[in-house]
Amino acid sequence: MAIARVVAFDGVDAARMEQLKREIEEGEQPEDIPASEIMILHDPEAQESLAVLFFESEDDYRRGDEALNSMPSTDTPGNRQSVRRYDVAMRMTASGA
């Protein structure tokens, strides 16, 4: 069963989101964050975002959680408000998407 790490941030403006998008697209995924998928949701009006990282095993989650918890606040999208762990009960993607 996959595990999701969901982090809520505030103080995330559109410029910071664009900068983060460029950094992710230009860089490589760090080895110490073995996420199988990363999704970032952004509400520009509220300046809030949610980062959802999917991990395929407990060990991958633990490694990623440790690395992300030690990340400098300047590398995050905004001010971290909460971190939650969820079991992924269901996952579906559109075929051909």
JSON list of N, CA and C in Angstrom, two decimals, residues 7-21 23-24 39-51 73-82:
[
{"chain": "A", "resi": 7, "resn": "VAL", "atom": "N", "xyz": [1.69, 18.04, 3.03]},
{"chain": "A", "resi": 7, "resn": "VAL", "atom": "CA", "xyz": [2.18, 19.19, 3.79]},
{"chain": "A", "resi": 7, "resn": "VAL", "atom": "C", "xyz": [1.44, 20.44, 3.34]},
{"chain": "A", "resi": 8, "resn": "ALA", "atom": "N", "xyz": [0.91, 21.18, 4.31]},
{"chain": "A", "resi": 8, "resn": "ALA", "atom": "CA", "xyz": [0.21, 22.43, 4.02]},
{"chain": "A", "resi": 8, "resn": "ALA", "atom": "C", "xyz": [1.15, 23.61, 4.29]},
{"chain": "A", "resi": 9, "resn": "PHE", "atom": "N", "xyz": [1.14, 24.57, 3.38]},
{"chain": "A", "resi": 9, "resn": "PHE", "atom": "CA", "xyz": [1.95, 25.77, 3.49]},
{"chain": "A", "resi": 9, "resn": "PHE", "atom": "C", "xyz": [1.07, 27.00, 3.32]},
{"chain": "A", "resi": 10, "resn": "ASP", "atom": "N", "xyz": [1.44, 28.10, 3.98]},
{"chain": "A", "resi": 10, "resn": "ASP", "atom": "CA", "xyz": [0.82, 29.39, 3.67]},
{"chain": "A", "resi": 10, "resn": "ASP", "atom": "C", "xyz": [1.93, 30.36, 3.31]},
{"chain": "A", "resi": 11, "resn": "GLY", "atom": "N", "xyz": [1.54, 31.55, 2.85]},
{"chain": "A", "resi": 11, "resn": "GLY", "atom": "CA", "xyz": [2.52, 32.54, 2.42]},
{"chain": "A", "resi": 11, "resn": "GLY", "atom": "C", "xyz": [3.19, 32.17, 1.10]},
{"chain": "A", "resi": 12, "resn": "VAL", "atom": "N", "xyz": [2.46, 31.48, 0.22]},
{"chain": "A", "resi": 12, "resn": "VAL", "atom": "CA", "xyz": [3.01, 31.03, -1.05]},
{"chain": "A", "resi": 12, "resn": "VAL", "atom": "C", "xyz": [2.42, 31.87, -2.17]},
{"chain": "A", "resi": 13, "resn": "ASP", "atom": "N", "xyz": [3.19, 32.83, -2.65]},
{"chain": "A", "resi": 13, "resn": "ASP", "atom": "CA", "xyz": [2.68, 33.66, -3.74]},
{"chain": "A", "resi": 13, "resn": "ASP", "atom": "C", "xyz": [3.01, 33.05, -5.10]},
{"chain": "A", "resi": 14, "resn": "ALA", "atom": "N", "xyz": [2.45, 33.61, -6.15]},
{"chain": "A", "resi": 14, "resn": "ALA", "atom": "CA", "xyz": [2.61, 33.06, -7.49]},
{"chain": "A", "resi": 14, "resn": "ALA", "atom": "C", "xyz": [4.07, 33.07, -7.93]},
{"chain": "A", "resi": 15, "resn": "ALA", "atom": "N", "xyz": [4.81, 34.10, -7.54]},
{"chain": "A", "resi": 15, "resn": "ALA", "atom": "CA", "xyz": [6.22, 34.18, -7.93]},
{"chain": "A", "resi": 15, "resn": "ALA", "atom": "C", "xyz": [7.02, 33.04, -7.30]},
{"chain": "A", "resi": 16, "resn": "ARG", "atom": "N", "xyz": [6.76, 32.73, -6.04]},
{"chain": "A", "resi": 16, "resn": "ARG", "atom": "CA", "xyz": [7.47, 31.62, -5.38]},
{"chain": "A", "resi": 16, "resn": "ARG", "atom": "C", "xyz": [7.10, 30.29, -6.03]},
{"chain": "A", "resi": 17, "resn": "MET", "atom": "N", "xyz": [5.83, 30.14, -6.40]},
{"chain": "A", "resi": 17, "resn": "MET", "atom": "CA", "xyz": [5.41, 28.90, -7.04]},
{"chain": "A", "resi": 17, "resn": "MET", "atom": "C", "xyz": [6.11, 28.74, -8.40]},
{"chain": "A", "resi": 18, "resn": "GLU", "atom": "N", "xyz": [6.23, 29.80, -9.16]},
{"chain": "A", "resi": 18, "resn": "GLU", "atom": "CA", "xyz": [6.93, 29.74, -10.45]},
{"chain": "A", "resi": 18, "resn": "GLU", "atom": "C", "xyz": [8.40, 29.38, -10.25]},
{"chain": "A", "resi": 19, "resn": "GLN", "atom": "N", "xyz": [9.04, 29.98, -9.25]},
{"chain": "A", "resi": 19, "resn": "GLN", "atom": "CA", "xyz": [10.43, 29.69, -8.95]},
{"chain": "A", "resi": 19, "resn": "GLN", "atom": "C", "xyz": [10.60, 28.21, -8.57]},
{"chain": "A", "resi": 20, "resn": "LEU", "atom": "N", "xyz": [9.73, 27.71, -7.73]},
{"chain": "A", "resi": 20, "resn": "LEU", "atom": "CA", "xyz": [9.79, 26.31, -7.31]},
{"chain": "A", "resi": 20, "resn": "LEU", "atom": "C", "xyz": [9.59, 25.38, -8.50]},
{"chain": "A", "resi": 21, "resn": "LYS", "atom": "N", "xyz": [8.65, 25.72, -9.38]},
{"chain": "A", "resi": 21, "resn": "LYS", "atom": "CA", "xyz": [8.40, 24.92, -10.57]},
{"chain": "A", "resi": 21, "resn": "LYS", "atom": "C", "xyz": [9.66, 24.83, -11.44]},
{"chain": "A", "resi": 23, "resn": "GLU", "atom": "N", "xyz": [12.81, 25.24, -10.48]},
{"chain": "A", "resi": 23, "resn": "GLU", "atom": "CA", "xyz": [13.83, 24.47, -9.76]},
{"chain": "A", "resi": 23, "resn": "GLU", "atom": "C", "xyz": [13.58, 22.97, -9.89]},
{"chain": "A", "resi": 24, "resn": "ILE", "atom": "N", "xyz": [12.32, 22.56, -9.78]},
{"chain": "A", "resi": 24, "resn": "ILE", "atom": "CA", "xyz": [11.99, 21.14, -9.88]},
{"chain": "A", "resi": 24, "resn": "ILE", "atom": "C", "xyz": [12.21, 20.64, -11.31]},
{"chain": "A", "resi": 39, "resn": "MET", "atom": "N", "xyz": [3.09, 15.99, -6.18]},
{"chain": "A", "resi": 39, "resn": "MET", "atom": "CA", "xyz": [2.07, 16.87, -6.70]},
{"chain": "A", "resi": 39, "resn": "MET", "atom": "C", "xyz": [1.98, 18.08, -5.77]},
{"chain": "A", "resi": 40, "resn": "ILE", "atom": "N", "xyz": [1.96, 19.27, -6.36]},
{"chain": "A", "resi": 40, "resn": "ILE", "atom": "CA", "xyz": [1.83, 20.49, -5.57]},
{"chain": "A", "resi": 40, "resn": "ILE", "atom": "C", "xyz": [0.58, 21.23, -6.03]},
{"chain": "A", "resi": 41, "resn": "LEU", "atom": "N", "xyz": [-0.31, 21.49, -5.10]},
{"chain": "A", "resi": 41, "resn": "LEU", "atom": "CA", "xyz": [-1.53, 22.23, -5.38]},
{"chain": "A", "resi": 41, "resn": "LEU", "atom": "C", "xyz": [-1.35, 23.65, -4.84]},
{"chain": "A", "resi": 42, "resn": "HIS", "atom": "N", "xyz": [-1.88, 24.64, -5.57]},
{"chain": "A", "resi": 42, "resn": "HIS", "atom": "CA", "xyz": [-1.66, 26.03, -5.16]},
{"chain": "A", "resi": 42, "resn": "HIS", "atom": "C", "xyz": [-2.95, 26.84, -5.32]},
{"chain": "A", "resi": 43, "resn": "ASP", "atom": "N", "xyz": [-3.28, 27.59, -4.29]},
{"chain": "A", "resi": 43, "resn": "ASP", "atom": "CA", "xyz": [-4.39, 28.54, -4.33]},
{"chain": "A", "resi": 43, "resn": "ASP", "atom": "C", "xyz": [-3.75, 29.93, -4.28]},
{"chain": "A", "resi": 44, "resn": "PRO", "atom": "N", "xyz": [-3.57, 30.58, -5.45]},
{"chain": "A", "resi": 44, "resn": "PRO", "atom": "CA", "xyz": [-2.87, 31.87, -5.45]},
{"chain": "A", "resi": 44, "resn": "PRO", "atom": "C", "xyz": [-3.59, 32.98, -4.69]},
{"chain": "A", "resi": 45, "resn": "GLU", "atom": "N", "xyz": [-4.92, 32.95, -4.67]},
{"chain": "A", "resi": 45, "resn": "GLU", "atom": "CA", "xyz": [-5.65, 33.99, -3.96]},
{"chain": "A", "resi": 45, "resn": "GLU", "atom": "C", "xyz": [-5.43, 33.90, -2.45]},
{"chain": "A", "resi": 46, "resn": "ALA", "atom": "N", "xyz": [-5.44, 32.69, -1.92]},
{"chain": "A", "resi": 46, "resn": "ALA", "atom": "CA", "xyz": [-5.23, 32.49, -0.48]},
{"chain": "A", "resi": 46, "resn": "ALA", "atom": "C", "xyz": [-3.75, 32.39, -0.13]},
{"chain": "A", "resi": 47, "resn": "GLN", "atom": "N", "xyz": [-2.89, 32.30, -1.15]},
{"chain": "A", "resi": 47, "resn": "GLN", "atom": "CA", "xyz": [-1.45, 32.10, -0.97]},
{"chain": "A", "resi": 47, "resn": "GLN", "atom": "C", "xyz": [-1.17, 30.87, -0.11]},
{"chain": "A", "resi": 48, "resn": "GLU", "atom": "N", "xyz": [-1.89, 29.78, -0.44]},
{"chain": "A", "resi": 48, "resn": "GLU", "atom": "CA", "xyz": [-1.71, 28.51, 0.25]},
{"chain": "A", "resi": 48, "resn": "GLU", "atom": "C", "xyz": [-1.38, 27.42, -0.76]},
{"chain": "A", "resi": 49, "resn": "SER", "atom": "N", "xyz": [-0.66, 26.41, -0.29]},
{"chain": "A", "resi": 49, "resn": "SER", "atom": "CA", "xyz": [-0.38, 25.27, -1.15]},
{"chain": "A", "resi": 49, "resn": "SER", "atom": "C", "xyz": [-0.35, 23.99, -0.34]},
{"chain": "A", "resi": 50, "resn": "LEU", "atom": "N", "xyz": [-0.55, 22.88, -1.04]},
{"chain": "A", "resi": 50, "resn": "LEU", "atom": "CA", "xyz": [-0.45, 21.55, -0.47]},
{"chain": "A", "resi": 50, "resn": "LEU", "atom": "C", "xyz": [0.57, 20.79, -1.31]},
{"chain": "A", "resi": 51, "resn": "ALA", "atom": "N", "xyz": [1.52, 20.16, -0.65]},
{"chain": "A", "resi": 51, "resn": "ALA", "atom": "CA", "xyz": [2.47, 19.29, -1.33]},
{"chain": "A", "resi": 51, "resn": "ALA", "atom": "C", "xyz": [2.11, 17.86, -0.97]},
{"chain": "A", "resi": 73, "resn": "SER", "atom": "N", "xyz": [14.14, 25.98, 5.66]},
{"chain": "A", "resi": 73, "resn": "SER", "atom": "CA", "xyz": [12.86, 26.61, 5.33]},
{"chain": "A", "resi": 73, "resn": "SER", "atom": "C", "xyz": [12.93, 27.43, 4.05]},
{"chain": "A", "resi": 74, "resn": "THR", "atom": "N", "xyz": [14.12, 27.86, 3.64]},
{"chain": "A", "resi": 74, "resn": "THR", "atom": "CA", "xyz": [14.25, 28.62, 2.40]},
{"chain": "A", "resi": 74, "resn": "THR", "atom": "C", "xyz": [14.02, 27.75, 1.17]},
{"chain": "A", "resi": 75, "resn": "ASP", "atom": "N", "xyz": [14.06, 26.42, 1.33]},
{"chain": "A", "resi": 75, "resn": "ASP", "atom": "CA", "xyz": [13.83, 25.51, 0.21]},
{"chain": "A", "resi": 75, "resn": "ASP", "atom": "C", "xyz": [12.38, 25.06, 0.09]},
{"chain": "A", "resi": 76, "resn": "THR", "atom": "N", "xyz": [11.53, 25.48, 1.01]},
{"chain": "A", "resi": 76, "resn": "THR", "atom": "CA", "xyz": [10.13, 25.07, 0.98]},
{"chain": "A", "resi": 76, "resn": "THR", "atom": "C", "xyz": [9.30, 26.12, 0.25]},
{"chain": "A", "resi": 77, "resn": "PRO", "atom": "N", "xyz": [8.07, 25.75, -0.16]},
{"chain": "A", "resi": 77, "resn": "PRO", "atom": "CA", "xyz": [7.25, 26.73, -0.89]},
{"chain": "A", "resi": 77, "resn": "PRO", "atom": "C", "xyz": [6.84, 27.94, -0.06]},
{"chain": "A", "resi": 78, "resn": "GLY", "atom": "N", "xyz": [6.67, 27.77, 1.24]},
{"chain": "A", "resi": 78, "resn": "GLY", "atom": "CA", "xyz": [6.24, 28.86, 2.11]},
{"chain": "A", "resi": 78, "resn": "GLY", "atom": "C", "xyz": [6.42, 28.47, 3.55]},
{"chain": "A", "resi": 79, "resn": "ASN", "atom": "N", "xyz": [5.53, 28.94, 4.41]},
{"chain": "A", "resi": 79, "resn": "ASN", "atom": "CA", "xyz": [5.59, 28.61, 5.83]},
{"chain": "A", "resi": 79, "resn": "ASN", "atom": "C", "xyz": [4.84, 27.30, 6.08]},
{"chain": "A", "resi": 80, "resn": "ARG", "atom": "N", "xyz": [5.55, 26.29, 6.56]},
{"chain": "A", "resi": 80, "resn": "ARG", "atom": "CA", "xyz": [4.92, 24.99, 6.78]},
{"chain": "A", "resi": 80, "resn": "ARG", "atom": "C", "xyz": [3.95, 25.07, 7.95]},
{"chain": "A", "resi": 81, "resn": "GLN", "atom": "N", "xyz": [2.71, 24.67, 7.70]},
{"chain": "A", "resi": 81, "resn": "GLN", "atom": "CA", "xyz": [1.67, 24.72, 8.71]},
{"chain": "A", "resi": 81, "resn": "GLN", "atom": "C", "xyz": [1.36, 23.35, 9.32]},
{"chain": "A", "resi": 82, "resn": "SER", "atom": "N", "xyz": [1.43, 22.30, 8.49]},
{"chain": "A", "resi": 82, "resn": "SER", "atom": "CA", "xyz": [1.14, 20.97, 9.01]},
{"chain": "A", "resi": 82, "resn": "SER", "atom": "C", "xyz": [1.75, 19.91, 8.10]}
]
